Structure formats: C-alpha cells, structure tokens
Amino acid sequence: MAQLFFRYGAMNSGKTIEILKVAHNYEEQNKPVVIMTSGLDDRDDVGIVSSRIGMRREALPIFSQTDVFKKISDLTVKPYCVLIDEAQFLKKQHVIDFARVVDELDIPVMAFGLKNDFRNELFEGSRYLLLYADKIEEIKTICWFCHKKAIMNLHFIDGSPVYTGDQIQIGGNEAYYPVCRKHYLHPPL
C-alpha cells in the first residue's frame, strides 16, 4: 500500500543524500523512480538534485504552476516511487496532488525538506506535508556550535545572524548553519 512520507531535517542533515540513496536502491533492482525538485533551487542549475558531498542527478523541476499529478500520471512507465527534494517549497496544491498520486495511482511519494525557515516559521510545503503525510520522520543532525540536535536553521550574512527577510532565500553552507534552539537564540558568532 503506497504512502506519502515527509522526511524533514535542518540544513546539512543529509536529506539529498538520502534521496539519492533511495533512488539507487530502487534502480539497482530495475525499479524506475521519478526524482523531482523545486524549480526555485538554482544553486546547481534548475532541475538538478545535488548534495554537499558532490553527488548530483537530474530531476523534474516543480514550479508553482506545475500540475504534478498530471506529470506523474502521464508518464509512459509507472515509477515505483516518487522522490521530492526541497519539498518545503511546494505549494498546498502540490502536496494535495502528491497525496492523489499515492491514493489514486498507488505510487509511494517520499518528500524531503526543511520544516522551518530561518525565521523559525513553517514553509508552506512543510505545513501541508505535516498535515497530509501518512508518515513523518525527522532526519537528525547536530548543531554547528555544540553537540545538541539541530532543530533550526540560522541564516547569516557577513558573519552576523539574520532573523528577518523574505522566507525563501536559496543558499547552503555559505549562508545557513543547522543549530539547536540555544544557538539559534544566542549564536556564538
């Protein structure tokens, strides 16, 4: 029975590596998968899933107007699984459409992304995945500054923490640290 999974974690928790690992495991058994990612993430070009350790792979980009249910249902080969990177950038309709992929097409969907932004507010995609997902799992990592579990993302510019601004600001290690609550509120920068 297919399910909608949401696997979330702070920055640098290995979400993309997990997607690439899951895809490899399916494909090693000759079971095709579809990898999708947000069209907003252009750090390594649009439609590319890439990890910090250098692994990368092409993916179908999702834009605000993308009908993901139609895109999956129109495929000539039914995938064994749909994997989504940067799921926090999904819109409510995308999440509902992915739930339809699970319920109507009987294809498991695994969405990976951040739960909260650098302002410590939920992203739209994350909010609706938390509501619609059959299974929710946290991918853990440790705080940049101590040994505690990182549960927040600290944004910084020129060495100073930033807590305001547009929710979507694409970046990686050069702009964000995974941090615990203590170091989110009181970073040792």
CSV table of C-alpha atoms in Angstrom, one decimal, residues 12-112:
chain,number,residue,atom,x,y,z
A,12,ASN,CA,23.0,19.8,6.4
A,13,SER,CA,21.2,16.7,7.7
A,14,GLY,CA,21.7,14.6,4.7
A,15,LYS,CA,18.2,14.9,3.1
A,16,THR,CA,19.5,14.9,-0.5
A,17,ILE,CA,22.0,12.1,0.1
A,18,GLU,CA,19.0,10.0,1.4
A,19,ILE,CA,17.0,10.7,-1.8
A,20,LEU,CA,20.0,9.6,-4.0
A,21,LYS,CA,20.4,6.5,-1.8
A,22,VAL,CA,16.8,5.6,-2.1
A,23,ALA,CA,16.8,6.1,-5.8
A,24,HIS,CA,19.9,4.0,-6.2
A,25,ASN,CA,18.4,1.2,-4.1
A,26,TYR,CA,15.2,1.1,-6.3
A,27,GLU,CA,17.1,1.3,-9.6
A,28,GLU,CA,19.6,-1.3,-8.6
A,29,GLN,CA,16.6,-3.7,-8.6
A,30,ASN,CA,15.4,-2.3,-12.0
A,31,LYS,CA,12.6,-0.4,-10.4
A,32,PRO,CA,12.3,3.1,-12.0
A,33,VAL,CA,11.8,6.2,-9.8
A,34,VAL,CA,11.0,9.8,-10.5
A,35,ILE,CA,13.0,12.4,-8.8
A,36,MET,CA,11.6,15.9,-8.6
A,37,THR,CA,12.8,19.1,-7.0
A,38,SER,CA,11.8,22.7,-6.6
A,39,GLY,CA,12.3,24.9,-9.7
A,40,LEU,CA,13.3,27.7,-7.2
A,41,ASP,CA,16.5,26.0,-6.2
A,42,ASP,CA,19.0,27.0,-8.9
A,43,ARG,CA,22.2,26.6,-6.9
A,44,ASP,CA,23.4,23.8,-9.2
A,45,ASP,CA,21.1,24.7,-12.1
A,46,VAL,CA,17.3,24.2,-12.2
A,47,GLY,CA,16.2,20.6,-12.2
A,48,ILE,CA,19.4,19.3,-10.5
A,49,VAL,CA,19.4,17.5,-7.2
A,50,SER,CA,22.9,17.8,-5.7
A,51,SER,CA,24.4,17.0,-2.3
A,52,ARG,CA,27.1,18.8,-0.5
A,53,ILE,CA,29.5,15.9,-1.0
A,54,GLY,CA,29.3,16.2,-4.7
A,55,MET,CA,26.7,13.7,-5.8
A,56,ARG,CA,24.2,15.1,-8.3
A,57,ARG,CA,21.4,14.0,-10.5
A,58,GLU,CA,18.8,15.4,-12.9
A,59,ALA,CA,15.3,15.8,-11.6
A,60,LEU,CA,12.0,17.1,-12.9
A,61,PRO,CA,11.6,20.7,-11.7
A,62,ILE,CA,8.4,21.8,-9.9
A,63,PHE,CA,7.2,25.3,-10.4
A,64,SER,CA,4.2,27.0,-8.8
A,65,GLN,CA,2.0,26.2,-11.8
A,66,THR,CA,3.2,22.6,-12.3
A,67,ASP,CA,0.5,20.0,-12.2
A,68,VAL,CA,2.5,17.2,-10.5
A,69,PHE,CA,-0.4,14.7,-10.6
A,70,LYS,CA,-0.7,15.1,-14.4
A,71,LYS,CA,3.0,14.9,-14.8
A,72,ILE,CA,3.2,11.6,-12.9
A,73,SER,CA,0.0,10.1,-14.4
A,74,ASP,CA,1.2,10.9,-17.9
A,75,LEU,CA,4.4,9.0,-17.6
A,76,THR,CA,4.7,6.1,-20.1
A,77,VAL,CA,6.5,3.9,-17.4
A,78,LYS,CA,4.8,3.8,-14.0
A,79,PRO,CA,7.5,4.6,-11.3
A,80,TYR,CA,7.9,2.5,-8.2
A,81,CYS,CA,8.4,5.7,-6.2
A,82,VAL,CA,8.4,9.5,-6.5
A,83,LEU,CA,11.2,11.3,-4.6
A,84,ILE,CA,11.0,15.0,-3.9
A,85,ASP,CA,13.9,17.2,-2.9
A,86,GLU,CA,13.4,20.7,-1.4
A,87,ALA,CA,9.8,19.8,-0.5
A,88,GLN,CA,9.5,22.9,1.7
A,89,PHE,CA,9.0,24.9,-1.5
A,90,LEU,CA,5.9,23.0,-2.6
A,91,LYS,CA,2.6,24.8,-2.7
A,92,LYS,CA,-0.5,23.4,-1.0
A,93,GLN,CA,-1.9,22.1,-4.3
A,94,HIS,CA,1.3,20.2,-5.0
A,95,VAL,CA,1.0,18.4,-1.7
A,96,ILE,CA,-2.6,17.5,-2.4
A,97,ASP,CA,-1.6,16.3,-5.9
A,98,PHE,CA,1.1,14.1,-4.4
A,99,ALA,CA,-1.4,12.7,-2.0
A,100,ARG,CA,-3.6,11.9,-5.0
A,101,VAL,CA,-0.5,10.2,-6.6
A,102,VAL,CA,-0.4,7.9,-3.6
A,103,ASP,CA,-4.2,7.4,-3.3
A,104,GLU,CA,-5.2,7.2,-6.9
A,105,LEU,CA,-2.1,5.9,-8.7
A,106,ASP,CA,-0.9,3.7,-5.8
A,107,ILE,CA,2.7,5.1,-6.1
A,108,PRO,CA,4.6,5.9,-2.9
A,109,VAL,CA,5.8,9.5,-2.6
A,110,MET,CA,8.8,10.5,-0.4
A,111,ALA,CA,9.2,14.2,0.2
A,112,PHE,CA,12.3,15.5,1.8
